[in-house]
Amino acid sequence: MKIRILGSGTSSGVPRIGNEWGDCDPAEPRNRRTRASALVEHGDTRILIDTSPDMRAQLLAANVGRVDAVIWTHDHADHCHGIDDLRQIFHQLGHPVRGLARADTRQTLEARFAYVFHGKRGYPPTATIEELPDAITIGDISVRIVDQPHGGTRSAGLRFEADGKSIGYATDFHELTAAMAALYTGLDVWVVDALRRWPHPSHPELSAVLGWVETLRPREAALIHMDQTMDYATLCAELPPGVQPGYDGLELVA
């Protein structure tokens, strides 16, 4: 089983509009970050995590034309507003793309993008959406889910398992609850939000994430959802063994 980080950036990406690179070296291609998304694969099964506004370019870069399901972690724009590009996957598959989300996210997405799920003016729906339970099997991959606090809302944290291997994906949360710690303990790979070096009301800062890595002890961890203050080379020089800054296109094998 493997995970490909399709997008490793925060909601504004790196660089921000205006060619704002912040502390990131523009000569380092791994500092160019699109909005957060990932693809988990095992056997013949592909699961897309979120439909970022950069989804088309991300899937073209990954040479991916079909997925078996998409799981939305929550309804913020940087995680779902590329949803219209599911239309092309619908054409590849020949049927609507299977979508899953927690009840609150499902309700919002279904209202915001009714045409995607119900069609409009003779155009068929391009995706379905069903409630994401606490545990589900999609093709060759088992998925367990935990609710994560994300400012005044919540997101879905994910643990993927296949053939005794495990991958965790934790984005858009600001504290580690006991239920989250239980889900993320003992992972082979943990892909985790690390927005910046100082506190934020809805995302974790780097020092907190490194403390959780020490406690949860994944075999390896990769940081995502990073802003323009998080330079790739600087992070490589300061991170402990087993932790690396994620970047667009990075593949990690469990």
PDB file of C-alpha atoms in Angstrom:
ATOM      1  CA  MET A   1       0.000   0.000   0.000  1.00  0.00           C
ATOM      2  CA  LYS A   2       1.222   3.488  -0.772  1.00  0.00           C
ATOM      3  CA  ILE A   3       0.141   7.088  -0.506  1.00  0.00           C
ATOM      4  CA  ARG A   4       0.976   9.821  -2.981  1.00  0.00           C
ATOM      5  CA  ILE A   5       0.858  13.376  -1.681  1.00  0.00           C
ATOM      6  CA  LEU A   6      -0.913  15.201  -4.486  1.00  0.00           C
ATOM      7  CA  GLY A   7      -0.835  18.569  -2.731  1.00  0.00           C
ATOM      8  CA  SER A   8       1.199  19.574   0.332  1.00  0.00           C
ATOM      9  CA  GLY A   9       0.170  23.208   0.714  1.00  0.00           C
ATOM     10  CA  THR A  10      -2.182  25.256   2.800  1.00  0.00           C
ATOM     11  CA  SER A  11      -5.344  26.960   1.504  1.00  0.00           C
ATOM     12  CA  SER A  12      -3.367  29.669  -0.341  1.00  0.00           C
ATOM     13  CA  GLY A  13      -0.733  27.331  -1.764  1.00  0.00           C
ATOM     14  CA  VAL A  14       2.934  28.240  -2.165  1.00  0.00           C
ATOM     15  CA  PRO A  15       3.685  30.678  -3.647  1.00  0.00           C
ATOM     16  CA  ARG A  16       0.668  32.758  -2.755  1.00  0.00           C
ATOM     17  CA  ILE A  17      -0.967  34.904  -5.420  1.00  0.00           C
ATOM     18  CA  GLY A  18       1.341  37.860  -5.968  1.00  0.00           C
ATOM     19  CA  ASN A  19       4.308  35.495  -6.259  1.00  0.00           C
ATOM     20  CA  GLU A  20       4.725  35.576  -2.484  1.00  0.00           C
ATOM     21  CA  TRP A  21       7.211  32.870  -1.473  1.00  0.00           C
ATOM     22  CA  GLY A  22       7.766  34.026   2.115  1.00  0.00           C
ATOM     23  CA  ASP A  23      10.691  32.074   3.597  1.00  0.00           C
ATOM     24  CA  CYS A  24      10.528  29.410   0.877  1.00  0.00           C
ATOM     25  CA  ASP A  25      13.309  29.314  -1.701  1.00  0.00           C
ATOM     26  CA  PRO A  26      11.680  29.610  -5.153  1.00  0.00           C
ATOM     27  CA  ALA A  27      14.631  27.734  -6.683  1.00  0.00           C
ATOM     28  CA  GLU A  28      13.644  24.586  -4.738  1.00  0.00           C
ATOM     29  CA  PRO A  29      10.824  22.872  -6.686  1.00  0.00           C
ATOM     30  CA  ARG A  30       9.623  21.034  -3.574  1.00  0.00           C
ATOM     31  CA  ASN A  31       8.604  24.404  -2.126  1.00  0.00           C
ATOM     32  CA  ARG A  32       5.947  24.805  -4.835  1.00  0.00           C
ATOM     33  CA  ARG A  33       2.852  23.492  -3.051  1.00  0.00           C
ATOM     34  CA  THR A  34      -0.666  22.987  -4.347  1.00  0.00           C
ATOM     35  CA  ARG A  35      -3.667  22.574  -2.063  1.00  0.00           C
ATOM     36  CA  ALA A  36      -3.796  19.503   0.175  1.00  0.00           C
ATOM     37  CA  SER A  37      -4.936  16.197  -1.312  1.00  0.00           C
ATOM     38  CA  ALA A  38      -3.640  12.629  -1.503  1.00  0.00           C
ATOM     39  CA  LEU A  39      -4.137   9.300  -3.250  1.00  0.00           C
ATOM     40  CA  VAL A  40      -3.992   5.946  -1.447  1.00  0.00           C
ATOM     41  CA  GLU A  41      -3.421   2.828  -3.558  1.00  0.00           C
ATOM     42  CA  HIS A  42      -3.278  -0.908  -2.935  1.00  0.00           C
ATOM     43  CA  GLY A  43      -3.780  -3.631  -5.514  1.00  0.00           C
ATOM     44  CA  ASP A  44      -6.418  -2.399  -7.922  1.00  0.00           C
ATOM     45  CA  THR A  45      -7.939   0.073  -5.455  1.00  0.00           C
ATOM     46  CA  ARG A  46      -7.426   3.836  -5.544  1.00  0.00           C
ATOM     47  CA  ILE A  47      -8.926   6.203  -2.972  1.00  0.00           C
ATOM     48  CA  LEU A  48      -8.727   9.956  -3.499  1.00  0.00           C
ATOM     49  CA  ILE A  49      -8.634  12.125  -0.380  1.00  0.00           C
ATOM     50  CA  ASP A  50     -10.367  15.456  -1.066  1.00  0.00           C
ATOM     51  CA  THR A  51     -10.965  17.269  -4.352  1.00  0.00           C
ATOM     52  CA  SER A  52      -8.688  20.281  -4.084  1.00  0.00           C
ATOM     53  CA  PRO A  53      -8.962  23.276  -6.444  1.00  0.00           C
ATOM     54  CA  ASP A  54      -5.739  21.949  -8.015  1.00  0.00           C
ATOM     55  CA  MET A  55      -7.129  18.448  -8.578  1.00  0.00           C
ATOM     56  CA  ARG A  56      -6.876  18.454 -12.386  1.00  0.00           C
ATOM     57  CA  ALA A  57      -3.174  19.316 -12.402  1.00  0.00           C
ATOM     58  CA  GLN A  58      -2.499  16.952  -9.502  1.00  0.00           C
ATOM     59  CA  LEU A  59      -4.066  13.928 -11.197  1.00  0.00           C
ATOM     60  CA  LEU A  60      -2.400  14.739 -14.504  1.00  0.00           C
ATOM     61  CA  ALA A  61       0.975  14.854 -12.739  1.00  0.00           C
ATOM     62  CA  ALA A  62       0.196  11.493 -11.120  1.00  0.00           C
ATOM     63  CA  ASN A  63      -1.020  10.010 -14.435  1.00  0.00           C
ATOM     64  CA  VAL A  64      -4.273   8.982 -12.772  1.00  0.00           C
ATOM     65  CA  GLY A  65      -7.523   8.854 -14.734  1.00  0.00           C
ATOM     66  CA  ARG A  66      -9.769   6.850 -12.448  1.00  0.00           C
ATOM     67  CA  VAL A  67     -10.399   6.355  -8.746  1.00  0.00           C
ATOM     68  CA  ASP A  68     -12.639   3.911  -6.922  1.00  0.00           C
ATOM     69  CA  ALA A  69     -13.827   6.433  -4.349  1.00  0.00           C
ATOM     70  CA  VAL A  70     -13.243   9.909  -3.001  1.00  0.00           C
ATOM     71  CA  ILE A  71     -13.327  10.680   0.709  1.00  0.00           C
ATOM     72  CA  TRP A  72     -13.852  14.289   1.740  1.00  0.00           C
ATOM     73  CA  THR A  73     -12.255  15.208   5.056  1.00  0.00           C
ATOM     74  CA  HIS A  74     -14.408  18.334   5.412  1.00  0.00           C
ATOM     75  CA  ASP A  75     -16.127  21.048   3.397  1.00  0.00           C
ATOM     76  CA  HIS A  76     -13.585  23.897   3.362  1.00  0.00           C
ATOM     77  CA  ALA A  77     -12.956  25.291  -0.112  1.00  0.00           C
ATOM     78  CA  ASP A  78      -9.334  24.170  -0.392  1.00  0.00           C
ATOM     79  CA  HIS A  79     -10.432  20.570   0.158  1.00  0.00           C
ATOM     80  CA  CYS A  80     -13.499  20.330  -2.066  1.00  0.00           C
ATOM     81  CA  HIS A  81     -13.769  23.078  -4.677  1.00  0.00           C
ATOM     82  CA  GLY A  82     -12.109  21.009  -7.393  1.00  0.00           C
ATOM     83  CA  ILE A  83     -15.157  18.752  -7.303  1.00  0.00           C
ATOM     84  CA  ASP A  84     -16.258  19.647 -10.838  1.00  0.00           C
ATOM     85  CA  ASP A  85     -13.229  17.774 -12.185  1.00  0.00           C
ATOM     86  CA  LEU A  86     -14.849  14.525 -11.043  1.00  0.00           C
ATOM     87  CA  ARG A  87     -16.760  14.894 -14.313  1.00  0.00           C
ATOM     88  CA  GLN A  88     -13.731  13.663 -16.244  1.00  0.00           C
ATOM     89  CA  ILE A  89     -13.328  10.661 -13.936  1.00  0.00           C
ATOM     90  CA  PHE A  90     -17.044   9.966 -14.446  1.00  0.00           C
ATOM     91  CA  HIS A  91     -16.375   9.796 -18.197  1.00  0.00           C
ATOM     92  CA  GLN A  92     -13.395   7.471 -17.651  1.00  0.00           C
ATOM     93  CA  LEU A  93     -15.404   5.142 -15.407  1.00  0.00           C
ATOM     94  CA  GLY A  94     -18.690   5.259 -17.271  1.00  0.00           C
ATOM     95  CA  HIS A  95     -20.608   5.746 -14.025  1.00  0.00           C
ATOM     96  CA  PRO A  96     -20.770   8.282 -11.164  1.00  0.00           C
ATOM     97  CA  VAL A  97     -17.762   8.445  -8.861  1.00  0.00           C
ATOM     98  CA  ARG A  98     -18.416   7.061  -5.393  1.00  0.00           C
ATOM     99  CA  GLY A  99     -18.101   9.780  -2.748  1.00  0.00           C
ATOM    100  CA  LEU A 100     -18.073   9.517   1.040  1.00  0.00           C
ATOM    101  CA  ALA A 101     -18.161  12.135   3.796  1.00  0.00           C
ATOM    102  CA  ARG A 102     -19.214  12.531   7.422  1.00  0.00           C
ATOM    103  CA  ALA A 103     -22.857  13.587   7.859  1.00  0.00           C
ATOM    104  CA  ASP A 104     -22.236  17.325   8.284  1.00  0.00           C
ATOM    105  CA  THR A 105     -19.826  17.497   5.350  1.00  0.00           C
ATOM    106  CA  ARG A 106     -22.141  15.405   3.198  1.00  0.00           C
ATOM    107  CA  GLN A 107     -25.034  17.765   3.882  1.00  0.00           C
ATOM    108  CA  THR A 108     -22.994  20.854   2.994  1.00  0.00           C
ATOM    109  CA  LEU A 109     -21.481  19.384  -0.165  1.00  0.00           C
ATOM    110  CA  GLU A 110     -24.830  18.096  -1.389  1.00  0.00           C
ATOM    111  CA  ALA A 111     -26.346  21.562  -0.969  1.00  0.00           C
ATOM    112  CA  ARG A 112     -23.371  23.479  -2.392  1.00  0.00           C
ATOM    113  CA  PHE A 113     -22.815  21.178  -5.381  1.00  0.00           C
ATOM    114  CA  ALA A 114     -26.290  19.781  -6.018  1.00  0.00           C
ATOM    115  CA  TYR A 115     -25.645  19.486  -9.760  1.00  0.00           C
ATOM    116  CA  VAL A 116     -22.701  17.122  -9.131  1.00  0.00           C
ATOM    117  CA  PHE A 117     -24.799  14.678  -7.128  1.00  0.00           C
ATOM    118  CA  HIS A 118     -28.235  15.123  -8.712  1.00  0.00           C
ATOM    119  CA  GLY A 119     -27.571  16.367 -12.240  1.00  0.00           C
ATOM    120  CA  LYS A 120     -29.111  19.389 -13.909  1.00  0.00           C
ATOM    121  CA  ARG A 121     -30.929  20.219 -17.163  1.00  0.00           C
ATOM    122  CA  GLY A 122     -30.375  16.867 -18.806  1.00  0.00           C
ATOM    123  CA  TYR A 123     -26.841  16.403 -17.492  1.00  0.00           C
ATOM    124  CA  PRO A 124     -26.393  13.279 -15.348  1.00  0.00           C
ATOM    125  CA  PRO A 125     -24.893  13.313 -11.857  1.00  0.00           C
ATOM    126  CA  THR A 126     -21.142  12.754 -11.964  1.00  0.00           C
ATOM    127  CA  ALA A 127     -20.750  11.528  -8.372  1.00  0.00           C
ATOM    128  CA  THR A 128     -22.700   9.987  -5.539  1.00  0.00           C
ATOM    129  CA  ILE A 129     -22.292  10.844  -1.881  1.00  0.00           C
ATOM    130  CA  GLU A 130     -22.914   8.580   1.088  1.00  0.00           C
ATOM    131  CA  GLU A 131     -22.260   8.925   4.781  1.00  0.00           C
ATOM    132  CA  LEU A 132     -18.769   7.923   5.880  1.00  0.00           C
ATOM    133  CA  PRO A 133     -19.062   5.518   8.843  1.00  0.00           C
ATOM    134  CA  ASP A 134     -16.456   4.874  11.534  1.00  0.00           C
ATOM    135  CA  ALA A 135     -15.114   1.907   9.550  1.00  0.00           C
ATOM    136  CA  ILE A 136     -15.511   0.804   5.950  1.00  0.00           C
ATOM    137  CA  THR A 137     -13.798  -1.375   3.359  1.00  0.00           C
ATOM    138  CA  ILE A 138     -13.307   0.027  -0.127  1.00  0.00           C
ATOM    139  CA  GLY A 139     -11.959  -2.563  -2.536  1.00  0.00           C
ATOM    140  CA  ASP A 140      -8.687  -3.903  -1.137  1.00  0.00           C
ATOM    141  CA  ILE A 141      -8.353  -1.217   1.562  1.00  0.00           C
ATOM    142  CA  SER A 142      -9.928  -0.983   5.013  1.00  0.00           C
ATOM    143  CA  VAL A 143     -10.502   2.520   6.351  1.00  0.00           C
ATOM    144  CA  ARG A 144     -11.103   3.668   9.916  1.00  0.00           C
ATOM    145  CA  ILE A 145     -12.241   7.196  10.669  1.00  0.00           C
ATOM    146  CA  VAL A 146     -12.030   9.581  13.615  1.00  0.00           C
ATOM    147  CA  ASP A 147     -13.555  13.037  14.069  1.00  0.00           C
ATOM    148  CA  GLN A 148     -10.932  15.758  14.538  1.00  0.00           C
ATOM    149  CA  PRO A 149     -11.417  19.250  16.059  1.00  0.00           C
ATOM    150  CA  HIS A 150     -10.733  21.911  13.439  1.00  0.00           C
ATOM    151  CA  GLY A 151     -11.335  25.343  14.906  1.00  0.00           C
ATOM    152  CA  GLY A 152     -15.100  25.673  15.258  1.00  0.00           C
ATOM    153  CA  THR A 153     -15.815  22.697  13.023  1.00  0.00           C
ATOM    154  CA  ARG A 154     -14.429  19.200  12.509  1.00  0.00           C
ATOM    155  CA  SER A 155     -12.654  17.110   9.914  1.00  0.00           C
ATOM    156  CA  ALA A 156     -12.323  13.376   9.296  1.00  0.00           C
ATOM    157  CA  GLY A 157      -9.038  11.715  10.203  1.00  0.00           C
ATOM    158  CA  LEU A 158      -8.260   8.537   8.282  1.00  0.00           C
ATOM    159  CA  ARG A 159      -6.379   5.292   8.871  1.00  0.00           C
ATOM    160  CA  PHE A 160      -5.930   2.996   5.865  1.00  0.00           C
ATOM    161  CA  GLU A 161      -4.997  -0.673   6.330  1.00  0.00           C
ATOM    162  CA  ALA A 162      -4.113  -3.474   3.904  1.00  0.00           C
ATOM    163  CA  ASP A 163      -2.025  -6.645   4.235  1.00  0.00           C
ATOM    164  CA  GLY A 164      -0.893  -5.725   7.744  1.00  0.00           C
ATOM    165  CA  LYS A 165       0.331  -2.254   6.726  1.00  0.00           C
ATOM    166  CA  SER A 166      -1.128   1.077   7.778  1.00  0.00           C
ATOM    167  CA  ILE A 167      -1.176   4.694   6.629  1.00  0.00           C
ATOM    168  CA  GLY A 168      -2.664   7.591   8.581  1.00  0.00           C
ATOM    169  CA  TYR A 169      -3.804  10.888   7.071  1.00  0.00           C
ATOM    170  CA  ALA A 170      -4.462  13.750   9.473  1.00  0.00           C
ATOM    171  CA  THR A 171      -5.108  17.174   8.025  1.00  0.00           C
ATOM    172  CA  ASP A 172      -6.937  20.247   9.301  1.00  0.00           C
ATOM    173  CA  PHE A 173      -7.079  19.746  13.052  1.00  0.00           C
ATOM    174  CA  HIS A 174      -5.718  21.766  15.969  1.00  0.00           C
ATOM    175  CA  GLU A 175      -5.347  19.280  18.809  1.00  0.00           C
ATOM    176  CA  LEU A 176      -4.797  15.551  19.239  1.00  0.00           C
ATOM    177  CA  THR A 177      -7.698  13.952  21.090  1.00  0.00           C
ATOM    178  CA  ALA A 178      -7.545  10.585  22.844  1.00  0.00           C
ATOM    179  CA  ALA A 179      -9.606   9.021  20.047  1.00  0.00           C
ATOM    180  CA  MET A 180      -7.209  10.395  17.447  1.00  0.00           C
ATOM    181  CA  ALA A 181      -4.181   9.118  19.365  1.00  0.00           C
ATOM    182  CA  ALA A 182      -5.741   5.654  19.517  1.00  0.00           C
ATOM    183  CA  LEU A 183      -6.324   5.645  15.758  1.00  0.00           C
ATOM    184  CA  TYR A 184      -2.893   6.965  14.818  1.00  0.00           C
ATOM    185  CA  THR A 185      -0.736   4.884  17.167  1.00  0.00           C
ATOM    186  CA  GLY A 186       1.657   2.416  15.533  1.00  0.00           C
ATOM    187  CA  LEU A 187       1.324   3.527  11.926  1.00  0.00           C
ATOM    188  CA  ASP A 188       3.783   2.611   9.217  1.00  0.00           C
ATOM    189  CA  VAL A 189       3.284   6.027   7.604  1.00  0.00           C
ATOM    190  CA  TRP A 190       1.678   9.137   9.092  1.00  0.00           C
ATOM    191  CA  VAL A 191       0.925  12.077   6.799  1.00  0.00           C
ATOM    192  CA  VAL A 192       0.148  14.978   9.115  1.00  0.00           C
ATOM    193  CA  ASP A 193      -0.715  18.672   9.013  1.00  0.00           C
ATOM    194  CA  ALA A 194       2.062  21.001  10.205  1.00  0.00           C
ATOM    195  CA  LEU A 195       0.990  24.448   9.077  1.00  0.00           C
ATOM    196  CA  ARG A 196       3.784  26.588  10.545  1.00  0.00           C
ATOM    197  CA  ARG A 197       6.032  27.071  13.584  1.00  0.00           C
ATOM    198  CA  TRP A 198       3.704  29.112  15.805  1.00  0.00           C
ATOM    199  CA  PRO A 199       0.142  28.399  17.022  1.00  0.00           C
ATOM    200  CA  HIS A 200      -2.928  28.692  14.824  1.00  0.00           C
ATOM    201  CA  PRO A 201      -6.564  28.334  15.979  1.00  0.00           C
ATOM    202  CA  SER A 202      -7.398  25.487  13.593  1.00  0.00           C
ATOM    203  CA  HIS A 203      -4.090  23.854  12.594  1.00  0.00           C
ATOM    204  CA  PRO A 204      -1.170  22.392  14.589  1.00  0.00           C
ATOM    205  CA  GLU A 205       2.225  24.054  14.852  1.00  0.00           C
ATOM    206  CA  LEU A 206       5.423  22.147  14.090  1.00  0.00           C
ATOM    207  CA  SER A 207       6.580  21.620  17.692  1.00  0.00           C
ATOM    208  CA  ALA A 208       3.246  20.037  18.647  1.00  0.00           C
ATOM    209  CA  VAL A 209       3.368  17.681  15.671  1.00  0.00           C
ATOM    210  CA  LEU A 210       6.904  16.560  16.502  1.00  0.00           C
ATOM    211  CA  GLY A 211       5.798  15.829  20.060  1.00  0.00           C
ATOM    212  CA  TRP A 212       2.933  13.696  18.777  1.00  0.00           C
ATOM    213  CA  VAL A 213       5.262  11.836  16.435  1.00  0.00           C
ATOM    214  CA  GLU A 214       7.464  10.983  19.408  1.00  0.00           C
ATOM    215  CA  THR A 215       4.436   9.722  21.342  1.00  0.00           C
ATOM    216  CA  LEU A 216       2.643   7.830  18.553  1.00  0.00           C
ATOM    217  CA  ARG A 217       5.848   6.417  17.046  1.00  0.00           C
ATOM    218  CA  PRO A 218       4.980   5.954  13.362  1.00  0.00           C
ATOM    219  CA  ARG A 219       7.706   4.281  11.329  1.00  0.00           C
ATOM    220  CA  GLU A 220       7.899   7.461   9.284  1.00  0.00           C
ATOM    221  CA  ALA A 221       6.016  10.743   9.077  1.00  0.00           C
ATOM    222  CA  ALA A 222       5.593  13.359   6.363  1.00  0.00           C
ATOM    223  CA  LEU A 223       4.402  16.910   6.969  1.00  0.00           C
ATOM    224  CA  ILE A 224       1.716  18.536   4.824  1.00  0.00           C
ATOM    225  CA  HIS A 225      -0.564  21.591   4.689  1.00  0.00           C
ATOM    226  CA  MET A 226       2.497  23.817   5.086  1.00  0.00           C
ATOM    227  CA  ASP A 227       2.528  27.544   4.421  1.00  0.00           C
ATOM    228  CA  GLN A 228       5.124  29.855   2.906  1.00  0.00           C
ATOM    229  CA  THR A 229       7.179  30.025   6.131  1.00  0.00           C
ATOM    230  CA  MET A 230       8.100  26.329   5.913  1.00  0.00           C
ATOM    231  CA  ASP A 231      11.110  26.096   3.605  1.00  0.00           C
ATOM    232  CA  TYR A 232      11.897  22.568   2.427  1.00  0.00           C
ATOM    233  CA  ALA A 233      15.693  22.605   2.915  1.00  0.00           C
ATOM    234  CA  THR A 234      15.453  24.346   6.288  1.00  0.00           C
ATOM    235  CA  LEU A 235      13.022  21.692   7.501  1.00  0.00           C
ATOM    236  CA  CYS A 236      15.216  18.862   6.211  1.00  0.00           C
ATOM    237  CA  ALA A 237      18.097  20.216   8.299  1.00  0.00           C
ATOM    238  CA  GLU A 238      16.107  20.441  11.528  1.00  0.00           C
ATOM    239  CA  LEU A 239      13.645  17.536  11.509  1.00  0.00           C
ATOM    240  CA  PRO A 240      14.460  14.362  13.473  1.00  0.00           C
ATOM    241  CA  PRO A 241      15.102  11.009  11.775  1.00  0.00           C
ATOM    242  CA  GLY A 242      11.951   9.468  10.364  1.00  0.00           C
ATOM    243  CA  VAL A 243      10.233  12.815   9.741  1.00  0.00           C
ATOM    244  CA  GLN A 244      10.374  14.675   6.441  1.00  0.00           C
ATOM    245  CA  PRO A 245       8.631  17.624   4.827  1.00  0.00           C
ATOM    246  CA  GLY A 246       6.125  16.309   2.345  1.00  0.00           C
ATOM    247  CA  TYR A 247       5.986  17.728  -1.154  1.00  0.00           C
ATOM    248  CA  ASP A 248       3.752  17.464  -4.181  1.00  0.00           C
ATOM    249  CA  GLY A 249       4.351  14.093  -5.825  1.00  0.00           C
ATOM    250  CA  LEU A 250       6.030  12.398  -2.855  1.00  0.00           C
ATOM    251  CA  GLU A 251       5.127   8.697  -2.633  1.00  0.00           C
ATOM    252  CA  LEU A 252       5.425   6.785   0.635  1.00  0.00           C
ATOM    253  CA  VAL A 253       5.141   2.994   0.820  1.00  0.00           C
ATOM    254  CA  ALA A 254       3.777   1.391   3.987  1.00  0.00           C
TER     255      ALA A 254
END
